Structure formats: structure tokens, C-alpha cells
Coordinates of C-alpha atoms in Angstrom, one line a residue:
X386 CA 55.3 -88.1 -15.6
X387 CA 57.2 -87.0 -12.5
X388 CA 58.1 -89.8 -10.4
X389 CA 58.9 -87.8 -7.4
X390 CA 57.2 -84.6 -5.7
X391 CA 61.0 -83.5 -6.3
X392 CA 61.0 -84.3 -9.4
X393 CA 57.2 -82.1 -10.0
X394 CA 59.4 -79.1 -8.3
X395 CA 62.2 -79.3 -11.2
X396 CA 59.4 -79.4 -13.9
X397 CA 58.0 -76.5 -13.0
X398 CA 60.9 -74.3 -13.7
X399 CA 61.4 -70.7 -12.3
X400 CA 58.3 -69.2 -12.5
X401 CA 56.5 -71.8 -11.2
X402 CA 58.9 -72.3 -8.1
X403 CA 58.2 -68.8 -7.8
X404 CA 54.4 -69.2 -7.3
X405 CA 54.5 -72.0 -5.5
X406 CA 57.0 -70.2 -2.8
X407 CA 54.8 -67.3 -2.9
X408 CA 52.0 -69.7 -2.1
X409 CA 53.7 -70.8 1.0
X410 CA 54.9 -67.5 2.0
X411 CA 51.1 -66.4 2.5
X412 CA 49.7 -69.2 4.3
X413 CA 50.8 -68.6 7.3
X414 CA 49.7 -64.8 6.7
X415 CA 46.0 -66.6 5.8
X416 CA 45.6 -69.0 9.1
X417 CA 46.5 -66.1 11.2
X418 CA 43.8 -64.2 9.7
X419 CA 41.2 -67.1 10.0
X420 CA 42.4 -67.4 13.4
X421 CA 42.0 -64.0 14.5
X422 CA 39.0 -62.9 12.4
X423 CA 36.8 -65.4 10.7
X424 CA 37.0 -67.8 14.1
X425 CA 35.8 -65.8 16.6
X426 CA 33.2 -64.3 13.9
X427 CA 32.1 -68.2 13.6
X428 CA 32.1 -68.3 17.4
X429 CA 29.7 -65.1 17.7
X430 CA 27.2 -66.8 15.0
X431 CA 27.2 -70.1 16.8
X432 CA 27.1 -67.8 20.1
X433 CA 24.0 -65.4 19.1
X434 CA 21.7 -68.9 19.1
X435 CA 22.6 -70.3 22.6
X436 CA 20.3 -69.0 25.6
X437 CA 21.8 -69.0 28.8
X438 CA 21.3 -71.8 30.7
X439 CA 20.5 -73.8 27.8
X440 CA 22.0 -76.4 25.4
X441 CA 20.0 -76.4 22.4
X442 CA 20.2 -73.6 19.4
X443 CA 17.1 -71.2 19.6
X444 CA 15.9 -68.2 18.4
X445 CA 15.2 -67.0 21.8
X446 CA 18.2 -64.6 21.8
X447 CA 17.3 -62.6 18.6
X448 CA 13.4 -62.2 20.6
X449 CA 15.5 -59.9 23.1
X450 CA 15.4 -57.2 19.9
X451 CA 11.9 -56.3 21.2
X452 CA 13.5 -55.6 24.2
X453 CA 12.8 -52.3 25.9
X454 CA 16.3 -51.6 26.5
X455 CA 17.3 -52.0 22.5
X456 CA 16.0 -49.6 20.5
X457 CA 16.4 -47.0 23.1
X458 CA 20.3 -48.0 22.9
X459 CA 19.9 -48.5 19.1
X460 CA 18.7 -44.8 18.6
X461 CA 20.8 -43.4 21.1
X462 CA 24.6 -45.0 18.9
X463 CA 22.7 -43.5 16.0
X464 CA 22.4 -40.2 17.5
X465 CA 26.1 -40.3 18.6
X466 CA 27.5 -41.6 15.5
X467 CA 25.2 -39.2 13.2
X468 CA 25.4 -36.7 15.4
X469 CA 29.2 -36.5 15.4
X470 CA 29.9 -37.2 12.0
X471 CA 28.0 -33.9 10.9
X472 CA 30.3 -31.6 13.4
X473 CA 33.1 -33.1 12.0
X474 CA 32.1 -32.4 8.8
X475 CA 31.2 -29.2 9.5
X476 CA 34.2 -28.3 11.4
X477 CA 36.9 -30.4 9.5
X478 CA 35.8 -29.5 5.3
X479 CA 36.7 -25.4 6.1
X480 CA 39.6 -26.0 8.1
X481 CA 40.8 -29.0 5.4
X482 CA 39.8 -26.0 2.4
X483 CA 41.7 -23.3 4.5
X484 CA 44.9 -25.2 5.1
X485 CA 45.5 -26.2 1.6
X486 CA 46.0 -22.3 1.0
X487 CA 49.2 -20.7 2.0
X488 CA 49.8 -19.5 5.0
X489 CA 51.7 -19.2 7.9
X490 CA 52.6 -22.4 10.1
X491 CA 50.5 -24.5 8.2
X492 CA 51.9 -27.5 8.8
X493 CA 51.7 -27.0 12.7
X494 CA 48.0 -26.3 12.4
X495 CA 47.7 -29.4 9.9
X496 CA 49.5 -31.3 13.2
X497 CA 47.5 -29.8 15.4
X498 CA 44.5 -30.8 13.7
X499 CA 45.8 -34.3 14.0
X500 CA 46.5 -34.3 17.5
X501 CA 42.9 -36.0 19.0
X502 CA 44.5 -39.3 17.0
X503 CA 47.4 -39.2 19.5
X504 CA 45.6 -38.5 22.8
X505 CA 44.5 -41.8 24.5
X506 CA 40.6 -42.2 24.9
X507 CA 41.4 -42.4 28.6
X508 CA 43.5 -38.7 28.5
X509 CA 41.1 -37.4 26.6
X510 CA 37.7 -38.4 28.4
X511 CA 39.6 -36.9 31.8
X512 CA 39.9 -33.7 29.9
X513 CA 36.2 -33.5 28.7
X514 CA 35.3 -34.0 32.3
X515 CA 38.0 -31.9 33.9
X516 CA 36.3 -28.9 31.6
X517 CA 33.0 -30.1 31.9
X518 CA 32.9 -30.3 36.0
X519 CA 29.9 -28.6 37.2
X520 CA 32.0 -27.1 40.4
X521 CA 35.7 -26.4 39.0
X522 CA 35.1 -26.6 35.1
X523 CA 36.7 -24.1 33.0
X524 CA 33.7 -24.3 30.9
X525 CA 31.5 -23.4 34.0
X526 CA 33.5 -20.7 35.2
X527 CA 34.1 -19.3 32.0
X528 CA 30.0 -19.3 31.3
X529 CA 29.3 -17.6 35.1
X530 CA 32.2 -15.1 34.5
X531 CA 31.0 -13.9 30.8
X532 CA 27.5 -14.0 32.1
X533 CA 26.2 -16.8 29.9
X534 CA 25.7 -19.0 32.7
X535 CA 23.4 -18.0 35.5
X536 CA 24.1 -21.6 37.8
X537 CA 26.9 -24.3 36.9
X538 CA 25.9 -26.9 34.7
X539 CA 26.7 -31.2 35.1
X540 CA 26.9 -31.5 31.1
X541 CA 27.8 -35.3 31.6
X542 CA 25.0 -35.5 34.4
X543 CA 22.4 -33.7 33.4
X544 CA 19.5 -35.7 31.7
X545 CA 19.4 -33.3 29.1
X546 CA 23.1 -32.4 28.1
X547 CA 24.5 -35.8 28.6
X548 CA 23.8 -37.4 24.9
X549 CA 24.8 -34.0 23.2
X550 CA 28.0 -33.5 25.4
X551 CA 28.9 -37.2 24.2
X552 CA 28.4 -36.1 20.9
X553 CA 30.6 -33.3 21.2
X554 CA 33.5 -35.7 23.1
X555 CA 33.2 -37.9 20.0
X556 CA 33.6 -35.2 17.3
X557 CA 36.5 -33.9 18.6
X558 CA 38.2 -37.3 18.9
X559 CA 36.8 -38.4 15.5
X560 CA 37.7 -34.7 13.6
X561 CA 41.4 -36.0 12.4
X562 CA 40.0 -38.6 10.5
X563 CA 37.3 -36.4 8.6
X564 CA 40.0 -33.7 7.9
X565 CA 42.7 -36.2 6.6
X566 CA 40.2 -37.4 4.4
X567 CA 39.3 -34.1 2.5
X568 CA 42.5 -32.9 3.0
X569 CA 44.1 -35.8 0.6
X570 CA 41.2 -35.3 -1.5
X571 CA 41.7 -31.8 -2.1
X572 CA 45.5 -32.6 -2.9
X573 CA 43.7 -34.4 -6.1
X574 CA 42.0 -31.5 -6.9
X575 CA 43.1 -30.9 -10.5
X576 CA 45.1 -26.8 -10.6
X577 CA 43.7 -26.8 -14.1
X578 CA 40.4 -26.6 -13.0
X579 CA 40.6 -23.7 -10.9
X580 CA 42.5 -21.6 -13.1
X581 CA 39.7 -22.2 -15.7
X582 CA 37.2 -21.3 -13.1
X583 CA 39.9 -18.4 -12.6
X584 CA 39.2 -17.3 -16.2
X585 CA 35.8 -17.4 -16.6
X586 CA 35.3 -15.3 -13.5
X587 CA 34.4 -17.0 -11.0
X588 CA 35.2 -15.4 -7.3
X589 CA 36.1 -17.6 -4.2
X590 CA 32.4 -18.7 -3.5
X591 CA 31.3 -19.5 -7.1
X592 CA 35.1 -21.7 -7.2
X593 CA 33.6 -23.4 -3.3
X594 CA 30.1 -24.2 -5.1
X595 CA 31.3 -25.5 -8.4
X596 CA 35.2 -26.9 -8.2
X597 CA 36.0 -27.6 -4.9
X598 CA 32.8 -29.4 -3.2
X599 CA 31.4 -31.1 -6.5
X600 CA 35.5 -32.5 -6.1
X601 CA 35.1 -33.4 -2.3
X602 CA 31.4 -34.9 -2.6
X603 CA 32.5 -38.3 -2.7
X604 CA 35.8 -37.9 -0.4
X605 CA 33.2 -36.4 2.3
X606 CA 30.8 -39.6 2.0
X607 CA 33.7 -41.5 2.7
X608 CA 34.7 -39.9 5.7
X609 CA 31.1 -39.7 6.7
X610 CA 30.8 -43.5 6.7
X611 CA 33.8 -44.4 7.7
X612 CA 33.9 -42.3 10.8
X613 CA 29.8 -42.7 11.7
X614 CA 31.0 -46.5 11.2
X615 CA 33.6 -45.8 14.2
X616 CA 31.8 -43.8 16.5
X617 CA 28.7 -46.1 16.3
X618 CA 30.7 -48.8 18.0
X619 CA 32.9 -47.0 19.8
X620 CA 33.0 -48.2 23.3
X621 CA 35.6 -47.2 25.8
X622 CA 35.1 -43.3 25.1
X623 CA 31.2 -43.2 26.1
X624 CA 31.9 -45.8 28.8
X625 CA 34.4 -43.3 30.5
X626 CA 32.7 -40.4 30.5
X627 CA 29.2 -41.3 31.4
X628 CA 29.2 -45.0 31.8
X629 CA 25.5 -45.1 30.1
X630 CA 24.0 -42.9 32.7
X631 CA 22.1 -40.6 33.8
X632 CA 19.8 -43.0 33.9
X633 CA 20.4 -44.9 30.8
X634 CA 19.8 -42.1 28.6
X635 CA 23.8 -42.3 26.8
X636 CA 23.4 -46.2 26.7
X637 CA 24.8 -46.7 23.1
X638 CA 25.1 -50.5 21.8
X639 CA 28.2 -50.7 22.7
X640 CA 27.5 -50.1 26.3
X641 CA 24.4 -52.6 25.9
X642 CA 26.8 -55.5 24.9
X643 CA 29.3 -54.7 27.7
X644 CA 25.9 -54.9 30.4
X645 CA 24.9 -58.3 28.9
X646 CA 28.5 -59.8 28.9
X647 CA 29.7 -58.7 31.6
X648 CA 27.4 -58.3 34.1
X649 CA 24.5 -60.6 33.4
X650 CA 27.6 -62.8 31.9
X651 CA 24.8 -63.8 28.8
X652 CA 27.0 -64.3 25.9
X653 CA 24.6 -65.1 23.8
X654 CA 22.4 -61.4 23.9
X655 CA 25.9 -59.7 23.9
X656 CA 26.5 -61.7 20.4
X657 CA 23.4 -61.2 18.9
X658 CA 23.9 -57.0 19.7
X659 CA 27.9 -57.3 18.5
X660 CA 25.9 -59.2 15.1
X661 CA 23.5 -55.7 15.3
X662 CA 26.6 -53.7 15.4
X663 CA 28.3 -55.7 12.2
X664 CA 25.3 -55.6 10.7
X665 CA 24.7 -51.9 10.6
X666 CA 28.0 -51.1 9.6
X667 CA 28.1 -53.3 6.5
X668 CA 25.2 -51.5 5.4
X669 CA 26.4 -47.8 5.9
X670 CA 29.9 -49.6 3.8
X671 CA 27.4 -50.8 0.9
X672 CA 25.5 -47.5 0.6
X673 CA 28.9 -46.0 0.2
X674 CA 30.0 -48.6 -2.2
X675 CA 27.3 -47.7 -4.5
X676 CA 27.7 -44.3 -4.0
X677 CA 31.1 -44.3 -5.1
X678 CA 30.4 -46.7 -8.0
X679 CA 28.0 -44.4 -9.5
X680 CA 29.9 -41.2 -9.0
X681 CA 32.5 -43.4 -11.2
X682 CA 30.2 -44.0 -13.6
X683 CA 29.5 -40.6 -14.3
X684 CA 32.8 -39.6 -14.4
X685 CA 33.4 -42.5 -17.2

């Protein structure tokens, strides 16, 4: 029996001084993440069942879902987050499939194709509106010039343009993520595989249908979640360009929290929407956990 805690230390011997240093060594790793992530999590909770003005707990937050101004917002981040995720798709899977050929300055275009990652939100929303502008625009001009436009057109102000021009603003910035994704993937792709495919005939379409996308299926949900996961509650980018407007009709939740905390300054709504947020996200994350665990299951 050791008499001392000094003593216990000795007793332990190597590998047990070992663990018990790497113990220490991640303690202060696991407060800071408590501090950071799991308090101000607790705080939202406790937040989301305070109503202004009041001291009690209640419910009478989580009746503002019935709100009109909710599922209006609610269907509008799932338009943008939707929405964008199925341009990038569409946009990033051939170019990811066409760079993993060779060619000729392939890994500029692979940088290139990275480059929305490195533009600030702020640069890039000027751009989008610089193009966009209904009276100097290169878009505009461009349209009127070709003959495709017969009057300029306020894609960030008009009432029906706004939500898809948002859309658009979003895919771009989101596309390096997609494209990363399925380009990694299709480093994975087994050589053996296509040269069988090779063999047996098969041209550069039949190889697409039955190699390379059956490969990419579950590397493409990924990106799919992940990156309708990040433009759902993205913020700052929608907020730039049209601020919510015209009238409300590009009001994502993202924008709704921002209103209720920071302008009606009611915590308690703005946590219950930031809870939505969490919420909706952890789902799209377990629909692509089970995904993924029964495309490994098939594999097995």
C-alpha cells in the first residue's frame, strides 16, 4: 500500500507514468473545448426558454415557430442550401472527372478551381454586385450588347431574381469544397478497375455509368451534406448582398436570428432559431451517417 501519492507515481512504472502524463497533457485541450463549445451550447438551451422581459422558464419562445416570419425563412435557407448544393454538384463532378485526366496546366486549373476558398465573403459579395449592377454590370451590358437583354436587370433587387442570384453567389463560393471532395475520391478510384472495364469494352460513357459514379456515389453525398450543411447557415454572404430583402423574400435563418438578436435584442427567439439551425444540420449529418454505413455494408 503506497504511503504517499509519490510513492502511487513510482508504482506505476513507465507505462503508467506515461498514461497518466498523457492524461494531463489533454486536460487542458478538454476544458478549452468545454469552454468554447459545450458552454455557450448550455447557454443557448437555458437561453431558448427565457422570454424577454421575463424571469421564469417557458415555452413561449418555441410558440414563435408558428410565426409568420419562420417558415417563410425556413424554406427560403432550404432553397439556398439545396439549391446550391445541386450547381455545385453539377458543375464541380465533370470538372473533378476531367482534371484527373492529363492535360495541360492541370494543376493551375485544379488551383483555380480552389480559388472561391481564398476570396473573403466580403471580396466576393462586392464582385457579385459589381457584375450584377443593374446600370454598370458586366452582366448587363454583356446581355444588352449580345441582344439577350432587352432592359438592365437588378438581379439582387428584383423580387424575382433575388433568391436564385443568392443561389448562384453561394455555389460559386461553396464549388471548392464539392470538387475537393470528388476529386480525392476519384484518386481512390482503383486503375484495376478501369482497365477491366478497358477490356471488356466498355467506351468512356459505359466506364462514367458503371466505374467512376457507382465509385463517387457516396464521396458526392458527402459533399452534398456537408456543403448544404454550410450554406444553410451561412450568414455573412446573404447578409451582404441582399441583406434579406427585397422585401424579405432572401431572409434565410440565418438572417432571422441576426433580426431577433440584434435588433429586437430577444435572445431567447434568436436561440431557439440557432437550436432550428443545429437541429437541421444533425439530421442532414445522420442521414449521411447511415448512408455511408450501408454502402459499407454492401461493400463487406
Amino acid at each position: 500500500m503506497p504511503k504517499s501519492i509519490k510513492d502511487w507515481y513510482h508504482n506505476l512504472g513507465i507505462e503508467g507514468s506515461m498514461q497518466i502524463a498523457g492524461i494531463v497533457m489533454v486536460v487542458p485541450a478538454i476544458l478549452l473545448l468545454l469552454m468554447l463549445l459545450v458552454a455557450p451550447f448550455g447557454y443557448i438551451i437555458v437561453a431558448s426558454f427565457i422570454e424577454k422581459g421575463s424571469q421564469g422558464f417557458s415555452f413561449g419562445n418555441y410558440e414563435w415557430l408558428s410565426n409568420p416570419l419562420f417558415w417563410p425563412s425556413l424554406k427560403n435557407s432550404l432553397i439556398i442550401g439545396v439549391g446550391s448544393v445541386l450547381l455545385e454538384i453539377i458543375i464541380a463532378v465533370p470538372l473533378a472527372i476531367l482534371l484527373n485526366q492529363k492535360m495541360y496546366l492541370r494543376g493551375l486549373w485544379r488551383a483555380l478551381i480552389t480559388l472561391p476558398w481564398a476570396v473573403p465573403t466580403i471580396a466576393v459579395a462586392g464582385a457579385f454586385l459589381w457584375l450584377c449592377n443593374p446600370h454598370y454590370g458586366v452582366l448587363n451590358q454583356v446581355g444588352l450588347e449580345i441582344g439577350l437583354l432587352k432592359e438592365p436587370l437588378g438581379f439582387f433587387g428584383d423580387p424575382s431574381l433575388a433568391l436564385l442570384s443568392v443561389v448562384v453567389a453561394h455555389a460559386w463560393k461553396g464549388l471548392p469544397l464539392v470538387f475537393i471532395i470528388v476529386f480525392a475520391s476519384l484518386q481512390s478510384l482503383p486503375e484495376e478497375q478501369v482497365e477491366a472495364s478497358k477490356i471488356d469494352g466498355a467506351g468512356k460513357l459505359r466506364q462514367l455509368q458503371y466505374v467512376i459514379l457507382p465509385h463517387l456515389k457516396t464521396s458526392i453525398a458527402l459533399a452534398a451534406v456537408l456543403s448544404g450543411a454550410y450554406n444553410f447557415s451561412l450568414f455573412d454572404l446573404t447578409f451582404l448582398l441582399t441583406g434579406g430583402g427585397p422585401a424579405g423574400l432572401t431572409m434565410g435563418l440565418p438572417m432571422l436570428e441576426y433580426n431577433q438578436m440584434f435588433r429586437s435584442l430577444n435572445i431567447g427567439r434568436a436561440a431557439v432559431i440557432g437550436i432550428t439551425i443545429f437541429l437541421s444540420c444533425i439530421v442532414a449529418l445522420s442521414a449521411l451517417f447511415v448512408l455511408m454505413a450501408r454502402d459499407r455494408a454492401k461493400r463487406t
